[in-house]
CSV table of C-alpha atoms and ligand atoms in Angstrom, one decimal:
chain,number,residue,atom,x,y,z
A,295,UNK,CA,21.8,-2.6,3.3
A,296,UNK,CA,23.4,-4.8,5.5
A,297,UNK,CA,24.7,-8.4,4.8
A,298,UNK,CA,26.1,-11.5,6.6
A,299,UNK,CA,29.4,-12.3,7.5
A,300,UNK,CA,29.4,-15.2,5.6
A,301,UNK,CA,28.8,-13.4,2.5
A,302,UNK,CA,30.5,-10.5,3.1
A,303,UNK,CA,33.6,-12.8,3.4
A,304,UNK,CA,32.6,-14.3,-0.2
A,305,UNK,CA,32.9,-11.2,-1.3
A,306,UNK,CA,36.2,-10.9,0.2
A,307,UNK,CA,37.3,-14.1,-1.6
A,308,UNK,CA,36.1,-12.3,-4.9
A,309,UNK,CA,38.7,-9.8,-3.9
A,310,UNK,CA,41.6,-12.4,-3.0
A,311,UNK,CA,41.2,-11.1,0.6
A,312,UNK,CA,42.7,-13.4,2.8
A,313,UNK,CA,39.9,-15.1,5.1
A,314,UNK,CA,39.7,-18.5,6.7
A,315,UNK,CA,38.2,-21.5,5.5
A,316,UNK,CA,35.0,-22.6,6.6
A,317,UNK,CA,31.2,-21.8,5.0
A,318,UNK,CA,27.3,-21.2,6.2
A,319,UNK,CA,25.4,-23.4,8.2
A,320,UNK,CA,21.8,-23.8,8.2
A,321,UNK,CA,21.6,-26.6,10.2
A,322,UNK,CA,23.1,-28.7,13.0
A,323,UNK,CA,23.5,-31.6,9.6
A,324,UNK,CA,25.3,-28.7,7.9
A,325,UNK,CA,27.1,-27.5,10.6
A,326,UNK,CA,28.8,-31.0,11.0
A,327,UNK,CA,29.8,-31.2,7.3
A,328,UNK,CA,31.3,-28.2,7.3
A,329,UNK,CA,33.3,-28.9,10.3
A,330,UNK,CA,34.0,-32.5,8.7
A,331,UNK,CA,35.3,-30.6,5.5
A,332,UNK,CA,37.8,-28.4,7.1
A,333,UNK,CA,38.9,-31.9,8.7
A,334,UNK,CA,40.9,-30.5,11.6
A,335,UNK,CA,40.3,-28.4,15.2
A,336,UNK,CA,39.5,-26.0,16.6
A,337,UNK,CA,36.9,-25.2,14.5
A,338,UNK,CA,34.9,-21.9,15.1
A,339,UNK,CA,31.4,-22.1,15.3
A,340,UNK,CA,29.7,-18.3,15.0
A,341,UNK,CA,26.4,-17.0,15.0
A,342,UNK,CA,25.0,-15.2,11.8
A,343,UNK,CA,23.1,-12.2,12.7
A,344,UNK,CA,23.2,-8.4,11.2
A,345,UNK,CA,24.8,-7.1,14.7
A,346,UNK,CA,28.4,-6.9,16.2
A,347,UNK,CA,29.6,-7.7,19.6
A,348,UNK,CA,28.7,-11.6,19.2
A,349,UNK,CA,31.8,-12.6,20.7
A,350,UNK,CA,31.1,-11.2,23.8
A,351,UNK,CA,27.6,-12.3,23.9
A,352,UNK,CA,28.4,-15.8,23.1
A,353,UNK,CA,27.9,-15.8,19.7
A,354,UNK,CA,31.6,-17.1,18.5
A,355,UNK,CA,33.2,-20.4,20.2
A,356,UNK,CA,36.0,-22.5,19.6
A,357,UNK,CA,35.1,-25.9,19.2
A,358,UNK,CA,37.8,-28.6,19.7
A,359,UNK,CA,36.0,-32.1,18.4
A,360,UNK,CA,33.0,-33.2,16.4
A,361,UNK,CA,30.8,-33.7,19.3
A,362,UNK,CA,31.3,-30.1,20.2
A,363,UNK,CA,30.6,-28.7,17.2
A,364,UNK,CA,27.2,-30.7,17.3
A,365,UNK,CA,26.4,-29.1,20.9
A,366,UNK,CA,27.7,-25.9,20.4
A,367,UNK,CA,25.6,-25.6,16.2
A,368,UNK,CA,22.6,-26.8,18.6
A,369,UNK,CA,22.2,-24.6,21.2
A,370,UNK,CA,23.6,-21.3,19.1
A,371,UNK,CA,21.0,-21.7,16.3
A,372,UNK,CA,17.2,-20.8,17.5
A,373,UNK,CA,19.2,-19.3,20.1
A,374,UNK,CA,18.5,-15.5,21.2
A,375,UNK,CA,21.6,-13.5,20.8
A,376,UNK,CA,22.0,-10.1,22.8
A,377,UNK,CA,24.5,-7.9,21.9
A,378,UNK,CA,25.3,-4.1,22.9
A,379,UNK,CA,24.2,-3.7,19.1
A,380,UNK,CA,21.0,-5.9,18.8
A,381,UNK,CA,19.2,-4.1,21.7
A,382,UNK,CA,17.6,-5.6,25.0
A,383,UNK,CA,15.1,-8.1,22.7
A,384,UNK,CA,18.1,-9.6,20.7
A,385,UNK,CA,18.1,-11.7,17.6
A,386,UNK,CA,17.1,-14.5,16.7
A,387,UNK,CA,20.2,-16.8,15.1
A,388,UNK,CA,19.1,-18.6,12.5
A,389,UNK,CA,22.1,-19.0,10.5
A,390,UNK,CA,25.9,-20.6,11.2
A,391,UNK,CA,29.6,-19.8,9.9
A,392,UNK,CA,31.6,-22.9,10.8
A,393,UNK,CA,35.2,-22.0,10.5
A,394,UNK,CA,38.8,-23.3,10.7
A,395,UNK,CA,40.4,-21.8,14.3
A,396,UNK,CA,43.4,-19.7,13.6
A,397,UNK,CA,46.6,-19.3,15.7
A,398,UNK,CA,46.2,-15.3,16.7
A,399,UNK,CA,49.5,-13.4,17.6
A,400,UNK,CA,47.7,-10.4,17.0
A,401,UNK,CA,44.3,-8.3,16.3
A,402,UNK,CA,43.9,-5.6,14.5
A,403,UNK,CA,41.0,-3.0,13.1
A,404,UNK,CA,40.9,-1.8,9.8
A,405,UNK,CA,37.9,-0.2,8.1
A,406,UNK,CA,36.7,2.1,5.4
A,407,UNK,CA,34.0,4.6,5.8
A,408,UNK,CA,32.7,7.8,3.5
A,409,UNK,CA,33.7,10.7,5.9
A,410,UNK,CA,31.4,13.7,4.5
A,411,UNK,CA,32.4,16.6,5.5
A,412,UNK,CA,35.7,16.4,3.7
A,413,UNK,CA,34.2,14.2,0.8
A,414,UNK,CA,36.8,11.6,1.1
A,415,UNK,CA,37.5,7.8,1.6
A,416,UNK,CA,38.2,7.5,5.8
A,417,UNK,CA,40.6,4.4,6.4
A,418,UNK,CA,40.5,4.0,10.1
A,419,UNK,CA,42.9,1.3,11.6
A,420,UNK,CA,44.4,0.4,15.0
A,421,UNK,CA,47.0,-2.0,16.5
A,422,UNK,CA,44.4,-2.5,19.3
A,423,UNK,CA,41.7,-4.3,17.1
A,424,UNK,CA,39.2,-6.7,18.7
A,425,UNK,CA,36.5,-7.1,20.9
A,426,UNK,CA,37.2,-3.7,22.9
A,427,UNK,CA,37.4,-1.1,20.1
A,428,UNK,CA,35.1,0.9,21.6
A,429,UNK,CA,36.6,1.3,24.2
A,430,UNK,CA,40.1,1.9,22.7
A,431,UNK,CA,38.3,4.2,20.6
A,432,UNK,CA,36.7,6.2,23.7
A,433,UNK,CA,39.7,5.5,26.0
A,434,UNK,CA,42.8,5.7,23.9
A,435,UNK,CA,41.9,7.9,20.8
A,436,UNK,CA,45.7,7.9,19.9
A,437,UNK,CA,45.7,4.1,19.0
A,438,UNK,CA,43.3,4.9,16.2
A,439,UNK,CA,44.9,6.4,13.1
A,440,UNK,CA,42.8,8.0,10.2
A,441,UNK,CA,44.2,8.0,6.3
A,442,UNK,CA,41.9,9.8,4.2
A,443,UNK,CA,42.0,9.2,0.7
A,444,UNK,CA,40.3,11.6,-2.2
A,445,UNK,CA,38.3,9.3,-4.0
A,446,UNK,CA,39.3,11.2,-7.5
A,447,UNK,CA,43.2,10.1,-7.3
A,448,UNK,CA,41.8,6.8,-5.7
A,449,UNK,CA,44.4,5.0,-2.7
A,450,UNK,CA,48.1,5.8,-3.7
A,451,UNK,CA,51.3,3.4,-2.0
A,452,UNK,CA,51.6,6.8,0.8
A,453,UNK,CA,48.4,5.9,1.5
A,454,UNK,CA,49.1,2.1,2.3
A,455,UNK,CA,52.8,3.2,3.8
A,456,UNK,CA,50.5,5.8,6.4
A,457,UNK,CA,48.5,3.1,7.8
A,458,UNK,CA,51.2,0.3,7.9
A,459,UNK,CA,53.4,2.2,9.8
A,460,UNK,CA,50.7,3.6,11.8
A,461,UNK,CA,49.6,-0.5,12.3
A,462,UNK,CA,53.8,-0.7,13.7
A,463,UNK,CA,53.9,-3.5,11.0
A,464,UNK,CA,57.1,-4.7,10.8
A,465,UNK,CA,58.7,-4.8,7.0
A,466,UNK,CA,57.9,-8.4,6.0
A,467,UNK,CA,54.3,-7.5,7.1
A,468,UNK,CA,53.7,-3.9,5.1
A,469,UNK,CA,53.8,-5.8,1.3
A,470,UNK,CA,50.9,-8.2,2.2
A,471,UNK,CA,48.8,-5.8,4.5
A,472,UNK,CA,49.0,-3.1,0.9
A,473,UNK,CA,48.0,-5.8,-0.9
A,474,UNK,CA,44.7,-6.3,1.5
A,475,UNK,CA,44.6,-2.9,2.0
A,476,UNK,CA,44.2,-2.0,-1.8
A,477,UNK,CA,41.9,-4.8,-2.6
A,478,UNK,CA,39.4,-3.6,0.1
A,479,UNK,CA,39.4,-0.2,-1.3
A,480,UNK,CA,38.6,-1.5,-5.0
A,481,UNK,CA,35.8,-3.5,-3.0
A,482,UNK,CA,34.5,-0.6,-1.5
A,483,UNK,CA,34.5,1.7,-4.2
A,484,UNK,CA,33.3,-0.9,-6.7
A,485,UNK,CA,30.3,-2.1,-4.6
A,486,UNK,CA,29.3,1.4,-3.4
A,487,UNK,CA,29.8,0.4,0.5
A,488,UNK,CA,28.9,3.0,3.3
A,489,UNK,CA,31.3,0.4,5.2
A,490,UNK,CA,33.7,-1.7,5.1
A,491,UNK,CA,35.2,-3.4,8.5
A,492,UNK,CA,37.2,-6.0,9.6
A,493,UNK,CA,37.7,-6.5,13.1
A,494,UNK,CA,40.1,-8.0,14.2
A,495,UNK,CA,42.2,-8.5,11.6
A,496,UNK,CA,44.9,-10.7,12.5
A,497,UNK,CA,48.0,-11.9,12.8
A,498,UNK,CA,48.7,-15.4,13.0
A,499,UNK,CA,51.8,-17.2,14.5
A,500,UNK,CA,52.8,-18.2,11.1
A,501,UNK,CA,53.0,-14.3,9.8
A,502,UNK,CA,50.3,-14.5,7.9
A,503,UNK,CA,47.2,-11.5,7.5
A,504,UNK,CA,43.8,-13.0,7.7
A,505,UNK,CA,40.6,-11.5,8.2
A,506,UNK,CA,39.0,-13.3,10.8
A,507,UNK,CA,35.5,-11.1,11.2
A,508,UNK,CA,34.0,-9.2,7.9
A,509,UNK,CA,31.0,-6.5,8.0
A,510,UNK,CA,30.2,-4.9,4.3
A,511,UNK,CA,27.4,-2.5,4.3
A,512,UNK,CA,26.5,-0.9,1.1
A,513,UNK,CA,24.0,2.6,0.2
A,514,UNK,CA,20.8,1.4,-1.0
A,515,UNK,CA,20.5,4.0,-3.3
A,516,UNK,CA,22.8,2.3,-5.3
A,517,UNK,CA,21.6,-1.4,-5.3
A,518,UNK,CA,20.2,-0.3,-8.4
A,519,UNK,CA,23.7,-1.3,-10.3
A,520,UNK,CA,24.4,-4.5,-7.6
A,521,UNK,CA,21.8,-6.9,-8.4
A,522,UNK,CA,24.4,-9.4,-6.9
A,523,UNK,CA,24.0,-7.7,-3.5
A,524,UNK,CA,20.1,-7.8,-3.5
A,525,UNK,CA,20.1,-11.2,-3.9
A,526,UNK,CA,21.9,-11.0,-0.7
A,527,UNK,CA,19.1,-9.5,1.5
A,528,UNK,CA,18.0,-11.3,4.9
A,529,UNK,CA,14.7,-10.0,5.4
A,530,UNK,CA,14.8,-12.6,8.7
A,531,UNK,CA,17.6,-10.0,9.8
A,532,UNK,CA,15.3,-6.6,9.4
A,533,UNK,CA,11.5,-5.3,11.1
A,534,UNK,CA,8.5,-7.1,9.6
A,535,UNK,CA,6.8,-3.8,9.1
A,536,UNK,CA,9.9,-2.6,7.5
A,537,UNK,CA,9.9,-5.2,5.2
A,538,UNK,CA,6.4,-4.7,4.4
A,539,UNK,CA,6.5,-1.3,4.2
A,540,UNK,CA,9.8,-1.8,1.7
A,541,UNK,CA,7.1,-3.8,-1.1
A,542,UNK,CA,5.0,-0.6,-1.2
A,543,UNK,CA,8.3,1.5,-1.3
A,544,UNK,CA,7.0,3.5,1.6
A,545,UNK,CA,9.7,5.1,3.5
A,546,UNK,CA,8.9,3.5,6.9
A,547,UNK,CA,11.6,3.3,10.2
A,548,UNK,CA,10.2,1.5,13.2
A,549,UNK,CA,10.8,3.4,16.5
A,550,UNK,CA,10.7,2.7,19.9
A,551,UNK,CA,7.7,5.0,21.1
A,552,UNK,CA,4.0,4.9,21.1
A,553,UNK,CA,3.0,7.7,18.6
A,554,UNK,CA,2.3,6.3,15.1
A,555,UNK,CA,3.0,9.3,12.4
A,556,UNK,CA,2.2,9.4,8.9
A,557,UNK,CA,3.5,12.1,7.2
A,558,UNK,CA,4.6,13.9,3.6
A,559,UNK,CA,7.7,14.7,3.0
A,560,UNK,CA,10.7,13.8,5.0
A,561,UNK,CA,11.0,16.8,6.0
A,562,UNK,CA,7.6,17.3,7.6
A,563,UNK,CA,8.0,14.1,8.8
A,564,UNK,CA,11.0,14.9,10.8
A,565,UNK,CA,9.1,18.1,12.3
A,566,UNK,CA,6.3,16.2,13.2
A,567,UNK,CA,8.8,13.6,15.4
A,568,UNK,CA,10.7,16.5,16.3
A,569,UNK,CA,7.0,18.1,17.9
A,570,UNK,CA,5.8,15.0,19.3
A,571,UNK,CA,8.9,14.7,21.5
A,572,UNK,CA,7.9,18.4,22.8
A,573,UNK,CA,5.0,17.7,23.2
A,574,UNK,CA,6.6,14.8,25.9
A,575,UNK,CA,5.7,11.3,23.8
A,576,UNK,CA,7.8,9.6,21.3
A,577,UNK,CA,6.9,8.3,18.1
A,578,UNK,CA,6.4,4.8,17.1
A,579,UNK,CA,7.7,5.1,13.3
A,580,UNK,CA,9.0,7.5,11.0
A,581,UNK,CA,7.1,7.3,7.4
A,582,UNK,CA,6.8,10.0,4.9
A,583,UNK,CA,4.5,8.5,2.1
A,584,UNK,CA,5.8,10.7,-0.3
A,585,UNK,CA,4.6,14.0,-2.2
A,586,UNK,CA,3.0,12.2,-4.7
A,587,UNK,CA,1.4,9.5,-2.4
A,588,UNK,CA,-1.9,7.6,-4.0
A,589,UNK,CA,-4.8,6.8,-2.2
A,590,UNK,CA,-3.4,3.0,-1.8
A,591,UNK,CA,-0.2,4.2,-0.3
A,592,UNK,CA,-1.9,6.1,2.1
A,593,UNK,CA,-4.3,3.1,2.9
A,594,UNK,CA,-0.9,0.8,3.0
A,595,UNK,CA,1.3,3.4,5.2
A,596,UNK,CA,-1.7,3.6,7.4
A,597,UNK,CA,-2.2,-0.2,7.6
A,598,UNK,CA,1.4,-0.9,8.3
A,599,UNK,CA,0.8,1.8,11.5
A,600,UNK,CA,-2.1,-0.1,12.7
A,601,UNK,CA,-0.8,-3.3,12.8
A,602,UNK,CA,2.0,-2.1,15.0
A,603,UNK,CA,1.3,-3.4,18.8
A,604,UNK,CA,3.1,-1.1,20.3
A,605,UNK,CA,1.2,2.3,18.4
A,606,UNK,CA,-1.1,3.7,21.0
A,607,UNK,CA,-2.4,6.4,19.3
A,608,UNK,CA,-2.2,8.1,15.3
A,609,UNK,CA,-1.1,11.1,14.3
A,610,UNK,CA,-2.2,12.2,10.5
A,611,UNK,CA,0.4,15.5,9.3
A,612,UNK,CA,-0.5,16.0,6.0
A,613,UNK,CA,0.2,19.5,4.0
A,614,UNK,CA,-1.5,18.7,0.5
A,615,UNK,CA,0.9,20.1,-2.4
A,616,UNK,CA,0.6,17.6,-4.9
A,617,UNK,CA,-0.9,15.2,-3.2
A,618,UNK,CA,-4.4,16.1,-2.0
A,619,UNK,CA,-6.4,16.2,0.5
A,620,UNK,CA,-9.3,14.1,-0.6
A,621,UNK,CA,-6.9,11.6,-1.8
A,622,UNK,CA,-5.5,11.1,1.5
A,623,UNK,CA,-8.9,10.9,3.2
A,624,UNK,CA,-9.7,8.3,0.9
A,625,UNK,CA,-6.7,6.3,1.7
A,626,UNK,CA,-7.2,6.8,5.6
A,627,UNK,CA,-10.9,5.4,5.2
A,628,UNK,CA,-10.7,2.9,3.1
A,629,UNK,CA,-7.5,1.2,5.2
A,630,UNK,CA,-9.9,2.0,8.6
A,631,UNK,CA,-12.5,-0.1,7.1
A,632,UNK,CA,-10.3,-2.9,6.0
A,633,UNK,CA,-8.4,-2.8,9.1
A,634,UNK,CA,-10.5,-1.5,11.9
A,635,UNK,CA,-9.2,1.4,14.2
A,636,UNK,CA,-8.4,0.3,17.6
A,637,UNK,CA,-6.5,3.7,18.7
A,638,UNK,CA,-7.6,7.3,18.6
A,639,UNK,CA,-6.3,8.8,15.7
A,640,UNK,CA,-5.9,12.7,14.8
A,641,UNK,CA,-5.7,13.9,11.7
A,642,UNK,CA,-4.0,17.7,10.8
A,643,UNK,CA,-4.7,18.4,7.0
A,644,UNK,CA,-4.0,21.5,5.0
A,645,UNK,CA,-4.0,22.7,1.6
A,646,UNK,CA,-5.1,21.3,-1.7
A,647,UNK,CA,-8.4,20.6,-1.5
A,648,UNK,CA,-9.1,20.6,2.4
A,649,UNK,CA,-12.0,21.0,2.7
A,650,UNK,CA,-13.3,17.8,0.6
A,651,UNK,CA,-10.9,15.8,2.4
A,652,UNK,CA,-12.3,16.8,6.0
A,653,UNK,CA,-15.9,16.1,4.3
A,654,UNK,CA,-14.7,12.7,3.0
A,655,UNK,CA,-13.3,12.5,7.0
A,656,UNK,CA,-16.6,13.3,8.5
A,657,UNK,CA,-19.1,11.3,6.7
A,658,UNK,CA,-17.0,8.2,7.0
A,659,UNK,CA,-18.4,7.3,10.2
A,660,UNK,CA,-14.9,7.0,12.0
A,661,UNK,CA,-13.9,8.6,15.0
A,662,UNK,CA,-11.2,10.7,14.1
A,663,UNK,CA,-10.2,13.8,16.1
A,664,UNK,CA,-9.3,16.9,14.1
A,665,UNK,CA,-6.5,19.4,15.1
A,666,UNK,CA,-6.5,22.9,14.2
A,667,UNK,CA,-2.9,22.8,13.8
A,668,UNK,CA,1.0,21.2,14.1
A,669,UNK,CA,1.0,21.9,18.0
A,670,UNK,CA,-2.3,21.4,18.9
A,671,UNK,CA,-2.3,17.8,16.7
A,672,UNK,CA,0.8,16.9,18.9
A,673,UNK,CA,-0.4,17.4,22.2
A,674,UNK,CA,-3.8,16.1,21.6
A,675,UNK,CA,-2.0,12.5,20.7
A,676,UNK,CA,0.8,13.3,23.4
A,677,UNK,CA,-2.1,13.0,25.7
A,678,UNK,CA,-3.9,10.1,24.2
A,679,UNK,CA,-1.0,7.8,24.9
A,680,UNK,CA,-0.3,9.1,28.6
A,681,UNK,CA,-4.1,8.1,29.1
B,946,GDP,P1,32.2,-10.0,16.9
B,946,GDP,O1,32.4,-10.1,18.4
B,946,GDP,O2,30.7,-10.1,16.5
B,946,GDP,O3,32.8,-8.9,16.3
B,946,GDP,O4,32.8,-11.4,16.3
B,946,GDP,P2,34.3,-11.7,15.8
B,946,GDP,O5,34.2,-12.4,14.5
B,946,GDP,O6,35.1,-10.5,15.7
B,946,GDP,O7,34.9,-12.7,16.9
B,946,GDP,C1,35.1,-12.3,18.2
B,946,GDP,C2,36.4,-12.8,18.7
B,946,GDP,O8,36.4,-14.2,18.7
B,946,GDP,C3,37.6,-12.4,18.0
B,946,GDP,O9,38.0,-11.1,18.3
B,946,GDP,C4,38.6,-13.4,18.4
B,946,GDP,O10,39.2,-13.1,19.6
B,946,GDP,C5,37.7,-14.7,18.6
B,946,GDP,N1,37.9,-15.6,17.5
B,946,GDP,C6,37.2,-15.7,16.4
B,946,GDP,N2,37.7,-16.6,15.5
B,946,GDP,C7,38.8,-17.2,16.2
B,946,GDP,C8,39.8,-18.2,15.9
B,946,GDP,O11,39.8,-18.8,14.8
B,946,GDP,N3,40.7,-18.5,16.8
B,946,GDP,C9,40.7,-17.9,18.0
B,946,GDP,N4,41.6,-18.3,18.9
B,946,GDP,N5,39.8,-16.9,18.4
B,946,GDP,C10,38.9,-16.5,17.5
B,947,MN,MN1,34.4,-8.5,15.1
């Protein structure tokens, strides 16, 4: 789950994590309040969405009065941000961070990450944080430095001492940046992140360390024990369907192609958008109802593919283990009815009671074309959606 900078810099606050001042904006009123709190300029107005690389797509501006703090709140919010990370559609900012402006000397990056194959805590840094990591990180691999740090004996001073002098801190700088350094690590083990970044963190002229851009994002299958970070969710910030999907916990990805799938078992349901890329289309979604799936998941799964504009034709993969056949048929017909079909749909079912399902199928009345298998299912919808 992702969550806003504005919170995720709350959160750093919790942690005595040095950040500016400044709080969310909702609204152009707001964003003039806030400004009017901090009381002095520049002031940084930036955009609130869950994607990186606002700075370079206008998303973070320095504003030197009132007045421009007013024009720059009005034309960033409703606004449609693109970034390299929001794709060619953008995002939609709804939300402010109005900030005091800092005096930068100096940008850094610092981040933690889980790095699995050795089953440790990464801590990636580099003197060369800001806006062109990526490209440091493609063109100048030795200006990022990697600490790892076995999450049974938890970060140690060598650790901090590794990355500092990596960083080229000088000595008046290493005692603060440990301090920051430690204190993101308890924040990261504690709340269960999959990331931690701040980029850049800086430097000011007056030799202090301040985060100036915060990204937490934390494994959903531990929310369970952070009922503090749920709270935190922006469903404005994630896929309608997802979110719809997410109320039925279906496991539901929108995708990019035409070919809605619905599958069970992840598994299956990766071989299924693994075939329909052979057979030259490219599925729409990714959803695995689940081995134990009822009849209403089915009919909720298959409603959620239906009402995707882009889903030009269905594909039904279902190997009945424990769920069964004639459940899923039921599911599939009774969310046609409600629904309506506008695409072709076809439908490859084995196992547990088959052949009541394909019954329940063929007396329904819908048009539903039936595969005799994995390969011919995927090239009969591969060619539906070419026309
Ligand atoms: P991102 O582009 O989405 O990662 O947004 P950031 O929060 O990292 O901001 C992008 C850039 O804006 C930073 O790298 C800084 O160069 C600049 N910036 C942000 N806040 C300030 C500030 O207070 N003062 C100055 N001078 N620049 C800032
Ligand atoms: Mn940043």
């Amino acid at each position: 789950m992702k969550i806003h900078e504005y919170q995720a810099k709350e959160l750093f606050r919790k942690y005595q994590i040095p950040v500016p001042e400044g709080g969310p904006a909702f609204s152009v009123e707001d964003a003039l309040a806030a400004a009017d709190r901090l009381g002095a300029y520049p002031v940084v107005v930036k955009a609130q969405i869950h994607a990186g690389g606002r700075g370079k797509g206008g998303g973070v501006k320095l504003a030197s009065s009132k007045d421009e703090v007013k024009r720059l709140s009005e034309s960033m919010l409703g606004m449609t941000l693109v970034t390299h990370q929001t794709g060619t559609a953008g995002k939609t900012v709804k939300k402010l961070l109005i900030e005091q402006g800092l005096n930068i000397e100096k940008e850094l990056y610092l981040s933690l990450v889980p790095d699995r194959s050795s089953a440790m805590v990464a801590i990636i840094a580099s003197e060369a944080g800001g806006m062109d990591i990526e490209a440091v990180a493609a063109e100048q691999p030795e200006k990022i430095i990697k600490v790892f740090v076995d999450p049974l004996i938890g970060i140690q001073p060598y650790h901090c001492r590794k990355v500092s002098f990596g960083l080229g801190l000088s000595p008046d700088l290493i005692k603060s940046f440990s301090a920051i350094l430690n204190r993101l690590y308890r924040l990261f083990m504690e709340y269960d992140c999959s990331l931690v970044e701040i980029n850049p963190l800086v430097i000011t002229a007056e030799k202090t360390i301040v985060a100036l851009d915060a990204k937490v994002n934390f494994d959903d299958n531990a929310l369970f024990r952070h009922t503090d970070v749920v709270s935190l969710r922006d469903t404005d910030e994630e896929h309608p369907l997802e979110v719809e999907a997410s109320k039925y916990n279906l496991n539901y990805i929108n995708l990019d192609g035409n070919v809605g799938n619905m599958v069970n078992g992840a598994g299956l349901a990766m071989a299924t958008m693994d075939i329909i890329q052979q057979a030259g289309a490219s599925p729409a979604n990714f959803l695995d109802v689940g081995g134990g799936a009822s009849a209403e998941m089915v009919e909720n799964g298959f409603r959620i593919i239906l009402s995707d504009k882009n889903v030009k034709g269905i594909l039904i993969n279902i190997f009945g283990g424990i769920l069964r056949c004639d459940i899923l048929a039921e599911g599939v017909v009774q969310a046609a009815k409600k629904t309506g079909i506008q695409v072709p749909v076809v439908v490859r079912m084995e196992g547990t009671n088959v052949e009541k399902g394909r019954e329940i199928l063929k007396s329904s009345g819908l048009n539903l074309i039936t595969a005799v298998d994995l390969k011919d299912a995927a090239q009969k919808v591969a060619q539906i959606v070419r026309g």
